[in-house]
Coordinates of C-alpha atoms in Angstrom, one line a residue:
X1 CA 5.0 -14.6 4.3
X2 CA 2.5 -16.0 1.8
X3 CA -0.7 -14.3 1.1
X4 CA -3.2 -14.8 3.6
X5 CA -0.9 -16.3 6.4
X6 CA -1.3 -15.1 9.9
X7 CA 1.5 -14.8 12.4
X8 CA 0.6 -13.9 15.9
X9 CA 2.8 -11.6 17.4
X10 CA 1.2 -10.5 20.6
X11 CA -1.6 -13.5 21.0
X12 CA -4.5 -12.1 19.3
X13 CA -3.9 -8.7 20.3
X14 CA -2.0 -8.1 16.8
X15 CA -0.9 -10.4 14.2
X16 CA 0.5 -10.1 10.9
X17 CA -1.7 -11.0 8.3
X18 CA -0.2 -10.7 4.6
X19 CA -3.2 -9.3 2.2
X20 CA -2.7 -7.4 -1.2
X21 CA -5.9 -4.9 -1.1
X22 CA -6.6 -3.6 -4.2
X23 CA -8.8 -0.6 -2.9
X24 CA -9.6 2.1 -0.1
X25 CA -10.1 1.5 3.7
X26 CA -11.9 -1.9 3.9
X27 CA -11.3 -2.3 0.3
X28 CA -13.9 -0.1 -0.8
X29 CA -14.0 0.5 -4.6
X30 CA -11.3 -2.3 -5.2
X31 CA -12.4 -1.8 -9.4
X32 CA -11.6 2.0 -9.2
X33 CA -7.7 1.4 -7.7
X34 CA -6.8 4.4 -10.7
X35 CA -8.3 6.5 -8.8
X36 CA -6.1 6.2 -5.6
X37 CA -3.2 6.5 -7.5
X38 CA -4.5 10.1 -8.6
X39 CA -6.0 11.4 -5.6
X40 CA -2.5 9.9 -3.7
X41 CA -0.7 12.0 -6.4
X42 CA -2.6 15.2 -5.7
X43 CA -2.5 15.0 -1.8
X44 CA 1.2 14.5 -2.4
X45 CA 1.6 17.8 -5.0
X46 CA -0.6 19.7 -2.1
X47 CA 1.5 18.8 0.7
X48 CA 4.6 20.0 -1.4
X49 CA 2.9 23.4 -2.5
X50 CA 2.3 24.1 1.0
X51 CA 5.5 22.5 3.0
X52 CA 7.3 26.2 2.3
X53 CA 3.9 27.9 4.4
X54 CA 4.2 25.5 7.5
X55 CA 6.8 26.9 10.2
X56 CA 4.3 24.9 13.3
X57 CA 6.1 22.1 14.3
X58 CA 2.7 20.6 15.2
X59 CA 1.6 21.0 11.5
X60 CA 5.1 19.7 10.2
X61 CA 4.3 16.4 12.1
X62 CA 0.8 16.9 10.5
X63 CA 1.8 16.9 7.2
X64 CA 5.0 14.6 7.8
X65 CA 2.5 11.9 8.6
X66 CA -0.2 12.5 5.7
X67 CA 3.3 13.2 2.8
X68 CA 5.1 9.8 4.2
X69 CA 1.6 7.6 4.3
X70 CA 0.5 8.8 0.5
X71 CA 3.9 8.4 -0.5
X72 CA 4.1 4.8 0.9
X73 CA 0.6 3.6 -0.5
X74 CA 1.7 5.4 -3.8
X75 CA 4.5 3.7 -4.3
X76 CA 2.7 0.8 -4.2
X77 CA 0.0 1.5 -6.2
X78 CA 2.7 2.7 -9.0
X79 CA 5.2 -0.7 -8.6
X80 CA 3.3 -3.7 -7.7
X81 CA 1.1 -6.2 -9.8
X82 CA -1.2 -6.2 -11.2
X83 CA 0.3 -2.8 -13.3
X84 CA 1.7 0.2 -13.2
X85 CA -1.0 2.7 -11.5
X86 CA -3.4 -0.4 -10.1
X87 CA -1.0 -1.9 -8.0
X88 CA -2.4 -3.1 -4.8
X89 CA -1.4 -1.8 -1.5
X90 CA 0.6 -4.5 0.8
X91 CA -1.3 -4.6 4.4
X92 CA 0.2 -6.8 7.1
X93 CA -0.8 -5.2 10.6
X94 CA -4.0 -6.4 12.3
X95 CA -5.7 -6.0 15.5
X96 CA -8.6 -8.0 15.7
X97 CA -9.8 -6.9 19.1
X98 CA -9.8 -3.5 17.8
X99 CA -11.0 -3.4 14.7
X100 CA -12.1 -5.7 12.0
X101 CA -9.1 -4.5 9.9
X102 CA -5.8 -4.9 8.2
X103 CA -3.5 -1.8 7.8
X104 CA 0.4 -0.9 7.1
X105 CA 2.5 1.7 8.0
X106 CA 1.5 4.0 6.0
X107 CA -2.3 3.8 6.7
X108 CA -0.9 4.3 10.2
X109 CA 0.4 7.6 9.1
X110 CA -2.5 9.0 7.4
X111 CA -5.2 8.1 9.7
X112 CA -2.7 9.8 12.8
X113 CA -1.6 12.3 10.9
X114 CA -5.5 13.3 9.6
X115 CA -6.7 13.4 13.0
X116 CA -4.0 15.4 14.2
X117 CA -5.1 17.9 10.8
X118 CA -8.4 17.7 13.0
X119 CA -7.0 18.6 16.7
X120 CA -5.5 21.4 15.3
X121 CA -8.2 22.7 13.0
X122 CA -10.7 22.4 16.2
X123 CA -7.9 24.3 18.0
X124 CA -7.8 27.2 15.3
X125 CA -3.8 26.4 14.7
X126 CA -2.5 28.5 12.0
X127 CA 0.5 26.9 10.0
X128 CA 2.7 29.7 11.8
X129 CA 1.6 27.8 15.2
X130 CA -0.5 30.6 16.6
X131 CA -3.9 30.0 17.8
X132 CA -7.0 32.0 17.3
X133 CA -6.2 33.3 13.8
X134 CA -9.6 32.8 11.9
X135 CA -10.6 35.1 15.3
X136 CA -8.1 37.9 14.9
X137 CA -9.6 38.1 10.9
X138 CA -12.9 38.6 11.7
X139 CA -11.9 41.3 14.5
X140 CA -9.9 43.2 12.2
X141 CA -13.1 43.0 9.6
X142 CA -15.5 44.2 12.3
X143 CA -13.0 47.0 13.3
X144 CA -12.8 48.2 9.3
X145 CA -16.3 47.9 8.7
X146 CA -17.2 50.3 11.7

């Protein structure tokens, strides 16, 4: 494909549309793309520091999703032109009925894989799987402080 070029694959339900995006979600700060190479490398370090705490398979998908997205837009951001560190991201997927945007895999994996880190927050999943732990804390508190 060549930059720009749409191919319908399902009408106008989804297309491929080949863009180079230089910045965030909608392409916000496009002049700061430094920055998403750092903050990509920290979520990544912070996924790996905690990967030994998680034994929820719910929270494994969680951060499966989140490590394999970063990784992806990272390795972007690292390899392509313009340079090394202010690369811009290859997006191809878009769905103009749902949303005025184009996305990749990756952006994919994030955006489940952050709103899954919601679900399970709202929930009160610990990373061992079992609910109600910020609960049981502040009953054992109360009971000490009696």
């Amino acid at each position: 494909m060549t930059e720009g070029e749409v191919i319908p694959v399902l009408g106008d339900a989804l297309q491929w549309y080949f863009v180079r995006n230089p910045g965030a979600a909608f392409s916000m700060i496009a002049d700061m793309t430094w920055i998403l190479t750092i903050v990509a490398a920290a979520v990544i370090v912070v996924i790996v520091v905690l990967a030994r705490r998680i034994t929820s398979p719910l929270w494994a998908l969680v951060f499966g999703l989140v490590l394999g997205g970063a990784l992806g837009n990272l390795f972007d951001r690292l390899f392509r032109e313009p340079s090394f560190g202010q690369g811009h991201v290859v997006d191809f997927i878009s769905t103009p009925w749902m949303m005025p945007a184009i996305y990749n895999v990756a952006d994919i994996g994030v955006v489940v894989g952050m709103c899954l880190f919601v679900l399970l927050t709202i929930l009160d999943v610990g990373l061992d799987g079992r609910r109600g732990r910020s609960k049981q804390t502040d009953d054992t508190d109360a009971k000490t402080e009696v």
